[in-house]
mmCIF file of C-alpha atoms in Angstrom:
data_model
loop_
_atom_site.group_PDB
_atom_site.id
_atom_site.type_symbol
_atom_site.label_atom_id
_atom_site.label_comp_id
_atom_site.label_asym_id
_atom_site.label_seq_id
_atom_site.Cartn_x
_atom_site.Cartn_y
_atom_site.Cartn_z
ATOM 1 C CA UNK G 1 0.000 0.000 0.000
ATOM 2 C CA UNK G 2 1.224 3.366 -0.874
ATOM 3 C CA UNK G 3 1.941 6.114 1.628
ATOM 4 C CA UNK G 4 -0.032 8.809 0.569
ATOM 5 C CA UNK G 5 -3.120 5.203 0.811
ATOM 6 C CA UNK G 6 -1.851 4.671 4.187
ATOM 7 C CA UNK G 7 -2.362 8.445 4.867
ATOM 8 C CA UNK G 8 -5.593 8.393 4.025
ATOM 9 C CA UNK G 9 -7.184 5.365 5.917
ATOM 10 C CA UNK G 10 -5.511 7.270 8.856
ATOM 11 C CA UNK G 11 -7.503 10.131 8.312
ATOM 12 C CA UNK G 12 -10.781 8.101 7.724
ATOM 13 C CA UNK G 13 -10.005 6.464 10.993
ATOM 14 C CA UNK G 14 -9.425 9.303 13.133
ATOM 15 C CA UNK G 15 -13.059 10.573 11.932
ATOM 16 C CA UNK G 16 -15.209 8.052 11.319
ATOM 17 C CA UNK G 17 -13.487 5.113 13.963
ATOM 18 C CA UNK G 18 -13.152 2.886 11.679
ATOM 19 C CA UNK G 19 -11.897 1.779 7.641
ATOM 20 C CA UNK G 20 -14.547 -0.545 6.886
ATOM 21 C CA UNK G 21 -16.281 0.191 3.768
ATOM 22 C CA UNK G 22 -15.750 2.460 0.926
ATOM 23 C CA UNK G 23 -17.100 3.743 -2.881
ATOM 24 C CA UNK G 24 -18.303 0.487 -4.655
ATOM 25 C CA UNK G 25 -17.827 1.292 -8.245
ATOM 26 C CA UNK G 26 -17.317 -1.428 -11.414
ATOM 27 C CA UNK G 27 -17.441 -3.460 -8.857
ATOM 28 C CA UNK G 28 -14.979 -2.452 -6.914
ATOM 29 C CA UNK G 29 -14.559 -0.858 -3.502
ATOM 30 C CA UNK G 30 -12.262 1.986 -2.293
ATOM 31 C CA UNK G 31 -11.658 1.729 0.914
ATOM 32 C CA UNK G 32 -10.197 5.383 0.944
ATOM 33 C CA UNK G 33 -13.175 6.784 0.296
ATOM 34 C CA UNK G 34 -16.809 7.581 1.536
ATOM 35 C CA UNK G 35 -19.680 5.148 0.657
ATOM 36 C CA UNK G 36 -21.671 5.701 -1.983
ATOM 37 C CA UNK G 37 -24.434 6.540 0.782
ATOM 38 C CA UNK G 38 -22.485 8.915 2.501
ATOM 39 C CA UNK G 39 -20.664 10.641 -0.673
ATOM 40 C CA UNK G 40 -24.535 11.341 -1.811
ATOM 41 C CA UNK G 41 -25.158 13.281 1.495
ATOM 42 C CA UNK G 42 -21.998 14.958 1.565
ATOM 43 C CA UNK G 43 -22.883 16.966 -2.125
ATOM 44 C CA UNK G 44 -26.786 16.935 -0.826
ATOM 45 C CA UNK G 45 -25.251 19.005 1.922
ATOM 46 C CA UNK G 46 -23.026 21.013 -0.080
ATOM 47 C CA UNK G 47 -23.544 24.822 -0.119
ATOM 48 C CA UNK G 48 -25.422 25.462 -3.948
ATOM 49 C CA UNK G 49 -22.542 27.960 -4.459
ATOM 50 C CA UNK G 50 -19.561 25.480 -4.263
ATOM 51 C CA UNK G 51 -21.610 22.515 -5.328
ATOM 52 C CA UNK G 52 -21.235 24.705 -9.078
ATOM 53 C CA UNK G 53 -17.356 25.716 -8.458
ATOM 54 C CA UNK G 54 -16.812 22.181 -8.302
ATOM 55 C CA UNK G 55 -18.345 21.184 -11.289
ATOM 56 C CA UNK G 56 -17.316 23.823 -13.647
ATOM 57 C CA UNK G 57 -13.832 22.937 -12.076
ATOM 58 C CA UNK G 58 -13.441 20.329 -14.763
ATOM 59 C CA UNK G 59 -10.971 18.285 -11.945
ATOM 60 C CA UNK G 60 -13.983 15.299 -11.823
ATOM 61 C CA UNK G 61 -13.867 16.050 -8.221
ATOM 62 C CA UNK G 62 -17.342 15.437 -7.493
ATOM 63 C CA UNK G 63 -18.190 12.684 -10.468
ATOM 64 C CA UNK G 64 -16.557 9.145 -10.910
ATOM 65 C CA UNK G 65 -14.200 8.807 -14.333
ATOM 66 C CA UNK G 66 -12.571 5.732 -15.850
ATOM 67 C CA UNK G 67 -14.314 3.540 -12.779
ATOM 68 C CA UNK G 68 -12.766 5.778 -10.569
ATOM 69 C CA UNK G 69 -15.021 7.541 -8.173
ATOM 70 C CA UNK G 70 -14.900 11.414 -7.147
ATOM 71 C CA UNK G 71 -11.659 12.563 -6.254
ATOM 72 C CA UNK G 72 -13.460 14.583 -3.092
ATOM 73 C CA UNK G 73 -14.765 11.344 -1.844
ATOM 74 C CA UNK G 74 -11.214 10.597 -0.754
ATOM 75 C CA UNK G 75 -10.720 11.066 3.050
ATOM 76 C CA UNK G 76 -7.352 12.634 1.932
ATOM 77 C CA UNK G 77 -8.862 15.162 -0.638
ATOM 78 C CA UNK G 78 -7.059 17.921 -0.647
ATOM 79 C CA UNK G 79 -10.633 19.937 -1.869
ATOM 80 C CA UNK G 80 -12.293 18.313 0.823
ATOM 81 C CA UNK G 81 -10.074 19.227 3.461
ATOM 82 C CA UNK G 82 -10.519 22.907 2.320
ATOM 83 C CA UNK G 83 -14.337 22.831 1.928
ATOM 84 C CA UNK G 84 -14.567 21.653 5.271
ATOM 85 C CA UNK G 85 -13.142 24.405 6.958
ATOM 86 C CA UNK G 86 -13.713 27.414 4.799
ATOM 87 C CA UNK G 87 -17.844 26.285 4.221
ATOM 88 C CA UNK G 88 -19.015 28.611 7.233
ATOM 89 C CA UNK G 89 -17.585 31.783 5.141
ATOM 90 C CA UNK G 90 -20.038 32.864 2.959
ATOM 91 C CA UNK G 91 -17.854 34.860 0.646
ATOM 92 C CA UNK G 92 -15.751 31.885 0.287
ATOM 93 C CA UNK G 93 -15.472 30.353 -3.556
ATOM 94 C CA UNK G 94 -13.141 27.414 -4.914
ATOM 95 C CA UNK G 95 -11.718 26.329 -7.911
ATOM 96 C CA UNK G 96 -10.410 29.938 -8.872
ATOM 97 C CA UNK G 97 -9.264 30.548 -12.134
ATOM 98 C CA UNK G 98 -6.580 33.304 -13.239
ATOM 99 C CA UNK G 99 -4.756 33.162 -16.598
ATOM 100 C CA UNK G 100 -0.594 33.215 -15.984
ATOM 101 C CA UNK G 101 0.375 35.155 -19.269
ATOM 102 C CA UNK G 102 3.055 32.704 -19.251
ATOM 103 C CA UNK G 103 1.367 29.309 -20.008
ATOM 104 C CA UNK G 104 -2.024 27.990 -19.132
ATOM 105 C CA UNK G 105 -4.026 28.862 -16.346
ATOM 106 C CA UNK G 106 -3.350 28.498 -12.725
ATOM 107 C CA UNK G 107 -5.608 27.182 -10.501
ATOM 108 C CA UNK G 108 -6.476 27.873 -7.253
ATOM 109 C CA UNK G 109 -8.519 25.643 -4.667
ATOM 110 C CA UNK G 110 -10.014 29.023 -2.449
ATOM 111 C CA UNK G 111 -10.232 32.186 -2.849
ATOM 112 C CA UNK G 112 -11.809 34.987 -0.943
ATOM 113 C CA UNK G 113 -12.519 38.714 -1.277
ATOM 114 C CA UNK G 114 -13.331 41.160 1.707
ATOM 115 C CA UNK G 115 -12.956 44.923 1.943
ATOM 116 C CA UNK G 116 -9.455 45.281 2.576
ATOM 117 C CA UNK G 117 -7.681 41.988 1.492
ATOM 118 C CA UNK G 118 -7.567 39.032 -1.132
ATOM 119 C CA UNK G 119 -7.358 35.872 0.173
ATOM 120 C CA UNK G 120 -5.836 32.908 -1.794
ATOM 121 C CA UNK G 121 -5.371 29.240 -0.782
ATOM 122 C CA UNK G 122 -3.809 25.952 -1.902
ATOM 123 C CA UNK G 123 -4.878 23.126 -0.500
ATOM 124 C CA UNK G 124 -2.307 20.210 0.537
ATOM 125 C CA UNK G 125 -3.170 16.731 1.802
ATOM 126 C CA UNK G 126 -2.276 13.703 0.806
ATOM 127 C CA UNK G 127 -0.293 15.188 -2.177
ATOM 128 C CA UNK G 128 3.289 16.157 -0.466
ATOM 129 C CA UNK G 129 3.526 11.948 0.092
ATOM 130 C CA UNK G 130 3.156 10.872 -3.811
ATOM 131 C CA UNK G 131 6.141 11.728 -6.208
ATOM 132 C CA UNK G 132 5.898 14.892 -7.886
ATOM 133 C CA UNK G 133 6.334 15.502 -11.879
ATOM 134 C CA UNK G 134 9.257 17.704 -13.255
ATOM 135 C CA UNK G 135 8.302 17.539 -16.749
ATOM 136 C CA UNK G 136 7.633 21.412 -17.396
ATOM 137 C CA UNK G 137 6.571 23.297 -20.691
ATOM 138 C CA UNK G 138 9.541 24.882 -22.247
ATOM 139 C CA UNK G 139 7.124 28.227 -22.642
ATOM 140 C CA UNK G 140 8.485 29.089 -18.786
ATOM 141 C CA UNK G 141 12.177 28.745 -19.838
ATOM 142 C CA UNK G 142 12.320 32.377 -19.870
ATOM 143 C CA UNK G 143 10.455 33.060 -16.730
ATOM 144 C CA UNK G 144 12.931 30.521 -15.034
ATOM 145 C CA UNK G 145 15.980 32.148 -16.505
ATOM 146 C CA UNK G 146 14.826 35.352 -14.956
ATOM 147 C CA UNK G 147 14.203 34.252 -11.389
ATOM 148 C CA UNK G 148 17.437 32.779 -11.821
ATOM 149 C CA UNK G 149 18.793 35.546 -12.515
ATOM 150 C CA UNK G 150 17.103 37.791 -10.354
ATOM 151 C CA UNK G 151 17.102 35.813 -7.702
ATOM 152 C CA UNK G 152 20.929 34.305 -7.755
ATOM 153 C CA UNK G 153 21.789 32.144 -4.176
ATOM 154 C CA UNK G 154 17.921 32.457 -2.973
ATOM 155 C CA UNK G 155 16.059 30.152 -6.053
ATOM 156 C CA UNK G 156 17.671 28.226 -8.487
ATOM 157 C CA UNK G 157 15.946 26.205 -10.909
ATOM 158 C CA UNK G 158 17.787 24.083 -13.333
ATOM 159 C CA UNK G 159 16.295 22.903 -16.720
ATOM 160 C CA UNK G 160 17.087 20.270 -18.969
ATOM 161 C CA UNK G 161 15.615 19.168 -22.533
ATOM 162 C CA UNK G 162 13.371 16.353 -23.107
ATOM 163 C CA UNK G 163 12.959 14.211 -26.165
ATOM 164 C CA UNK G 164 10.008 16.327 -26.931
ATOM 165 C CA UNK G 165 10.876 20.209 -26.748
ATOM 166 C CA UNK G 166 7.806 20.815 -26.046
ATOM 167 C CA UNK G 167 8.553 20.183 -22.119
ATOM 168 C CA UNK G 168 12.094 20.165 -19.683
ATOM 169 C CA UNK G 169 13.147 18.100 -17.011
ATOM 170 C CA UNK G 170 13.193 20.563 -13.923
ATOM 171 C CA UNK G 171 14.416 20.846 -10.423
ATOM 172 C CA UNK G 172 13.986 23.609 -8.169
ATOM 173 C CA UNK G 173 16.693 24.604 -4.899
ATOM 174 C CA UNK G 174 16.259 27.222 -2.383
ATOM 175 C CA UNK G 175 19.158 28.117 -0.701
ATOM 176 C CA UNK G 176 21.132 25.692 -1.739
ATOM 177 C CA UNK G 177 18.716 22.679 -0.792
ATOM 178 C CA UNK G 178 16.498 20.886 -3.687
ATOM 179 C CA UNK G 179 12.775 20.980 -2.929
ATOM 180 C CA UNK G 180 11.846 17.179 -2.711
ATOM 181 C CA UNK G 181 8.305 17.892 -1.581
ATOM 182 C CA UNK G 182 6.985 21.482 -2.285
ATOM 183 C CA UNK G 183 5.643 21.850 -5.203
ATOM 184 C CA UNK G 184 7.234 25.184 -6.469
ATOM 185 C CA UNK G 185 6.147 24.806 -10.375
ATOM 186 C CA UNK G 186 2.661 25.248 -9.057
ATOM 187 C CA UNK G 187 3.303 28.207 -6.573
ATOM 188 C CA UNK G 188 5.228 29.910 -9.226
ATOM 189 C CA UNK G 189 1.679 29.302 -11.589
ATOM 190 C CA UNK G 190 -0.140 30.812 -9.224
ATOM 191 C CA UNK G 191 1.984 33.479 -7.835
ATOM 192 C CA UNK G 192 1.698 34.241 -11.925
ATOM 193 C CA UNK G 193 -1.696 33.932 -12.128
ATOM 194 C CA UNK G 194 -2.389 36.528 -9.154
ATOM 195 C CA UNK G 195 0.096 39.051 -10.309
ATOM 196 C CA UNK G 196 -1.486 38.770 -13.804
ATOM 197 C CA UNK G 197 -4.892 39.196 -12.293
ATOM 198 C CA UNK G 198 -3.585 42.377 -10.956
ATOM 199 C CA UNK G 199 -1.535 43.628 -14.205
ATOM 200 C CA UNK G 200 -4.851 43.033 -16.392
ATOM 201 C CA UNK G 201 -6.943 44.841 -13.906
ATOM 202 C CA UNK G 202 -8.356 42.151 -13.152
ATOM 203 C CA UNK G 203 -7.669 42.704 -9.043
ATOM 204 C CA UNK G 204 -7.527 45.374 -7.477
ATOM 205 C CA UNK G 205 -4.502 46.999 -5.909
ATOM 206 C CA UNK G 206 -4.877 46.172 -2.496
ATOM 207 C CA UNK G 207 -3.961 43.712 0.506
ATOM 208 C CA UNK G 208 -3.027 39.873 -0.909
ATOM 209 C CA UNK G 209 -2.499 36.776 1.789
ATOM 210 C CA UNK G 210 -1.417 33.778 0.463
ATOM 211 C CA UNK G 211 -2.470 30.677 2.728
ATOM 212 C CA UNK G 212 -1.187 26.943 2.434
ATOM 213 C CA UNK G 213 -3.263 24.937 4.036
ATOM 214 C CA UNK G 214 -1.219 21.567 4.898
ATOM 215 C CA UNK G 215 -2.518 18.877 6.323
ATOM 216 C CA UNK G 216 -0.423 18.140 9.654
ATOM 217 C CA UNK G 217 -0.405 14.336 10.097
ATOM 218 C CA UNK G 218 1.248 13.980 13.280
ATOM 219 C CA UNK G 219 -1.801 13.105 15.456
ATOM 220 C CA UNK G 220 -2.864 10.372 13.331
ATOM 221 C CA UNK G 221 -2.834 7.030 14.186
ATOM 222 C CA UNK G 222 -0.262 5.273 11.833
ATOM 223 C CA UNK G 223 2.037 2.286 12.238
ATOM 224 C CA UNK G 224 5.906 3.228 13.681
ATOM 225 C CA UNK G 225 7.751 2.692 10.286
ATOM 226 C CA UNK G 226 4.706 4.688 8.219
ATOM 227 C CA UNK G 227 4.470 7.430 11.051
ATOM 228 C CA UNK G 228 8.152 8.056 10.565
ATOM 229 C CA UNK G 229 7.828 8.344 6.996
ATOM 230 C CA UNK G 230 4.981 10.591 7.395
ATOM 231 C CA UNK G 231 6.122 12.961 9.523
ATOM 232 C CA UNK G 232 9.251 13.492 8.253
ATOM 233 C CA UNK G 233 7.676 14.666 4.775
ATOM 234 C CA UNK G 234 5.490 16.762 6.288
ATOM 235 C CA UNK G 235 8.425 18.542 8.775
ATOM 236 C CA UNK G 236 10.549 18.398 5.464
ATOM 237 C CA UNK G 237 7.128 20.228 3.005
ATOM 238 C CA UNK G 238 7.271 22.381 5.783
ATOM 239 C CA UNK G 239 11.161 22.816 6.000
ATOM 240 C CA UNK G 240 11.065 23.760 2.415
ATOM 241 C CA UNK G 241 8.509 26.103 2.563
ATOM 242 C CA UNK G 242 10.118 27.997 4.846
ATOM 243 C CA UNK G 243 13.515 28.595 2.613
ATOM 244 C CA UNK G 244 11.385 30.522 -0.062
ATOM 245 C CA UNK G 245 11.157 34.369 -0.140
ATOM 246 C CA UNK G 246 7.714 34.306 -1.565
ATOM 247 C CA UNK G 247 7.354 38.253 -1.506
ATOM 248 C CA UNK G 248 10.775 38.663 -3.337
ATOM 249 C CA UNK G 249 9.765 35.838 -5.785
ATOM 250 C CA UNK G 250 5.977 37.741 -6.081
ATOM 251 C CA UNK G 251 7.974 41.180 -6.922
ATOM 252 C CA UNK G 252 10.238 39.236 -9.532
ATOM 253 C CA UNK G 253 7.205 37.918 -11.600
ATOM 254 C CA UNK G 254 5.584 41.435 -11.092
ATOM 255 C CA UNK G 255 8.748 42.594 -13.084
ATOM 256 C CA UNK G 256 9.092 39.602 -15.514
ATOM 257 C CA UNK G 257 5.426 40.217 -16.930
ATOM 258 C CA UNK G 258 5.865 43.915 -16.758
ATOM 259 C CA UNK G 259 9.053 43.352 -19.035
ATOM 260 C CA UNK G 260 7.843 40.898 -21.231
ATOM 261 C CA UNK G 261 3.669 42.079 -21.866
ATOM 262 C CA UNK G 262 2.398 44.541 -19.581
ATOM 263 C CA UNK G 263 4.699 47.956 -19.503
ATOM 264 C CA UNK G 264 3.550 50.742 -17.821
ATOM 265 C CA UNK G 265 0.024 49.857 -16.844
ATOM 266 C CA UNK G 266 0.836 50.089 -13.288
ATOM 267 C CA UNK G 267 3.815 52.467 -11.911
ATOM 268 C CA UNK G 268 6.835 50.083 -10.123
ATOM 269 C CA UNK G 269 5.854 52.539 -7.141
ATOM 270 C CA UNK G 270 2.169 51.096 -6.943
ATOM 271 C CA UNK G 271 3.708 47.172 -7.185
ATOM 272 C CA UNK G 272 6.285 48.051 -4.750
ATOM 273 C CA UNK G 273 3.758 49.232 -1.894
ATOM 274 C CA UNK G 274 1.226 45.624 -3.103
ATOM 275 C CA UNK G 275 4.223 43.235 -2.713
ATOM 276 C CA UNK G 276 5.279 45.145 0.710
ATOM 277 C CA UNK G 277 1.760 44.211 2.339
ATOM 278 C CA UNK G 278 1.701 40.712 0.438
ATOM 279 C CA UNK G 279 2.117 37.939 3.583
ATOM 280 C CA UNK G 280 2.581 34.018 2.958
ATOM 281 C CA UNK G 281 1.526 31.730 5.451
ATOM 282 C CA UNK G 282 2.051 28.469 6.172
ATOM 283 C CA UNK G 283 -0.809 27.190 8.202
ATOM 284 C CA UNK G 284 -2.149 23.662 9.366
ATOM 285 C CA UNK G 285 -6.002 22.436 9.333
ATOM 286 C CA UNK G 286 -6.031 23.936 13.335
ATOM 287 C CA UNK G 287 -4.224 27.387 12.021
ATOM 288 C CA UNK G 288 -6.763 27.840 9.185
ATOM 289 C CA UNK G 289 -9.433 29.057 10.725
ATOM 290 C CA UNK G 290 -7.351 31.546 12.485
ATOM 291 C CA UNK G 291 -6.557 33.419 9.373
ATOM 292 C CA UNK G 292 -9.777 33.490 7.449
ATOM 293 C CA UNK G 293 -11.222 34.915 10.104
#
């Protein structure tokens, strides 16, 4: 049984009291997962509102594919785990979509607006203990080069060609130490797709926090050897986290698109006093709720 497998039967355990049962599907069951019974109830009880973010998502989290069944069903969904504590918030929305100039479109599992601030969240649970993917499109070779650059002894990401040149083998270091288990292609996307947001007038110019919701393991109930392995991904995730500047790396990409698309449509003085209030934090599922209040 996989870790990230293991991880999740923990989870369902330390709610429900017990892994018997699961998602019956071609037929199949998925232990891992709610029943069928209780997976109807959970979307029955789903707020209207993020019952259609979900959907128009298009990441089949709340319909089976391929005999598969909804990726939120999964007691170590990352989506779940963020519904679940940001569902009381009314302004709350998921699935947030913002264009990155650079390639595609970055995706972000929560996003809230109030008065004075943006919120943003990604959503981390089960993920950090699967391998990640360094095949990256060669259409952020330039973006790389310049954070490089820019950003010489903090970040350091090293490319190298595939086969198809299309896509590069990548591997990301801050401050000297390779990131194993946070997944900085993705923050980068969406640290793109925010500052685009901003550059297109798209957001307005005012107060951005940047949560990570992780999913802190270490109360679960998990045998020695897979406890160990557990926790030290998470304390490493975490570890790793920590090493990255994400204000400095935010200002960089402010400057990258301004350079490469955007010009003068908002003064360097304007970004400057944005990226000073921007704040990162790294927060657990008991955290959270702390700073969306």
């Amino acid at each position: 049984m996989t870790l990230s497998k293991e991880l999740d039967l923990a989870i369902k355990l330390s709610e429900i009291k017990t892994i018997e049962g699961g998602y019956l599907i071609g037929g199949k069951e998925y232990n891992t997962y709610m029943t069928n019974e209780e997976w109807e109830k959970f979307k029955t009880d789903m707020l209207p509102s993020a019952h259609e973010e979900y959907s128009a998502g298009g990441g089949d989290e709340l319909s089976d594919k391929n005999g598969r069944p909804p990726k939120m069903a999964c007691y170590g969904s990352s989506s779940r785990l963020i519904y679940k504590l940001s569902c009381h918030k009314e302004c709350f929305h998921y699935e947030k979509k913002l264009s990155t100039t650079v390639g595609g479109t970055a995706n972000l599992d929560g996003f809230m607006e109030e008065d004075h601030r943006y919120v943003f969240v990604e959503a981390k649970c089960h993920e950090p203990y699967s391998a990640k993917k360094n095949s990256v499109s060669h259409s952020y070779a330039n973006l790389y080069n310049y954070i490089n650059e820019q950003m010489l002894g903090s970040i350091e990401i090293k490319m190298q060609p595939k086969k198809c040149k299309r896509y590069m083998d990548v591997e990301y270091f801050a401050e000297g130490e390779q990131l194993a288990h946070f997944d900085m292609k993705q923050m980068i996307c969406h640290l793109l797709g925010i500052a685009t947001g901003v550059l297109k007038g798209e957001l307005e110019l005012k107060q951005i926090d940047f949560i990570y919701l992780l999913y802190d393991p270490t109360e679960l109930d998990l045998s020695p050897d897979t406890k160990a392995a557990v926790d030290s991904i998470y304390e490493r995730t975490c570890y790793e986290c920590n090493l990255i500047d994400f204000a400095t790396l935010l200002r960089v990409i402010f400057a990258f698109l301004k350079e490469e698309k955007y010009g003068e449509l908002i003064s360097d003085e304007d970004l400057d006093a944005l990226v000073c209030k921007f704040t990162f934090s790294l927060a657990s599922q008991d955290f959270y709720p702390i700073l969306l209040q």
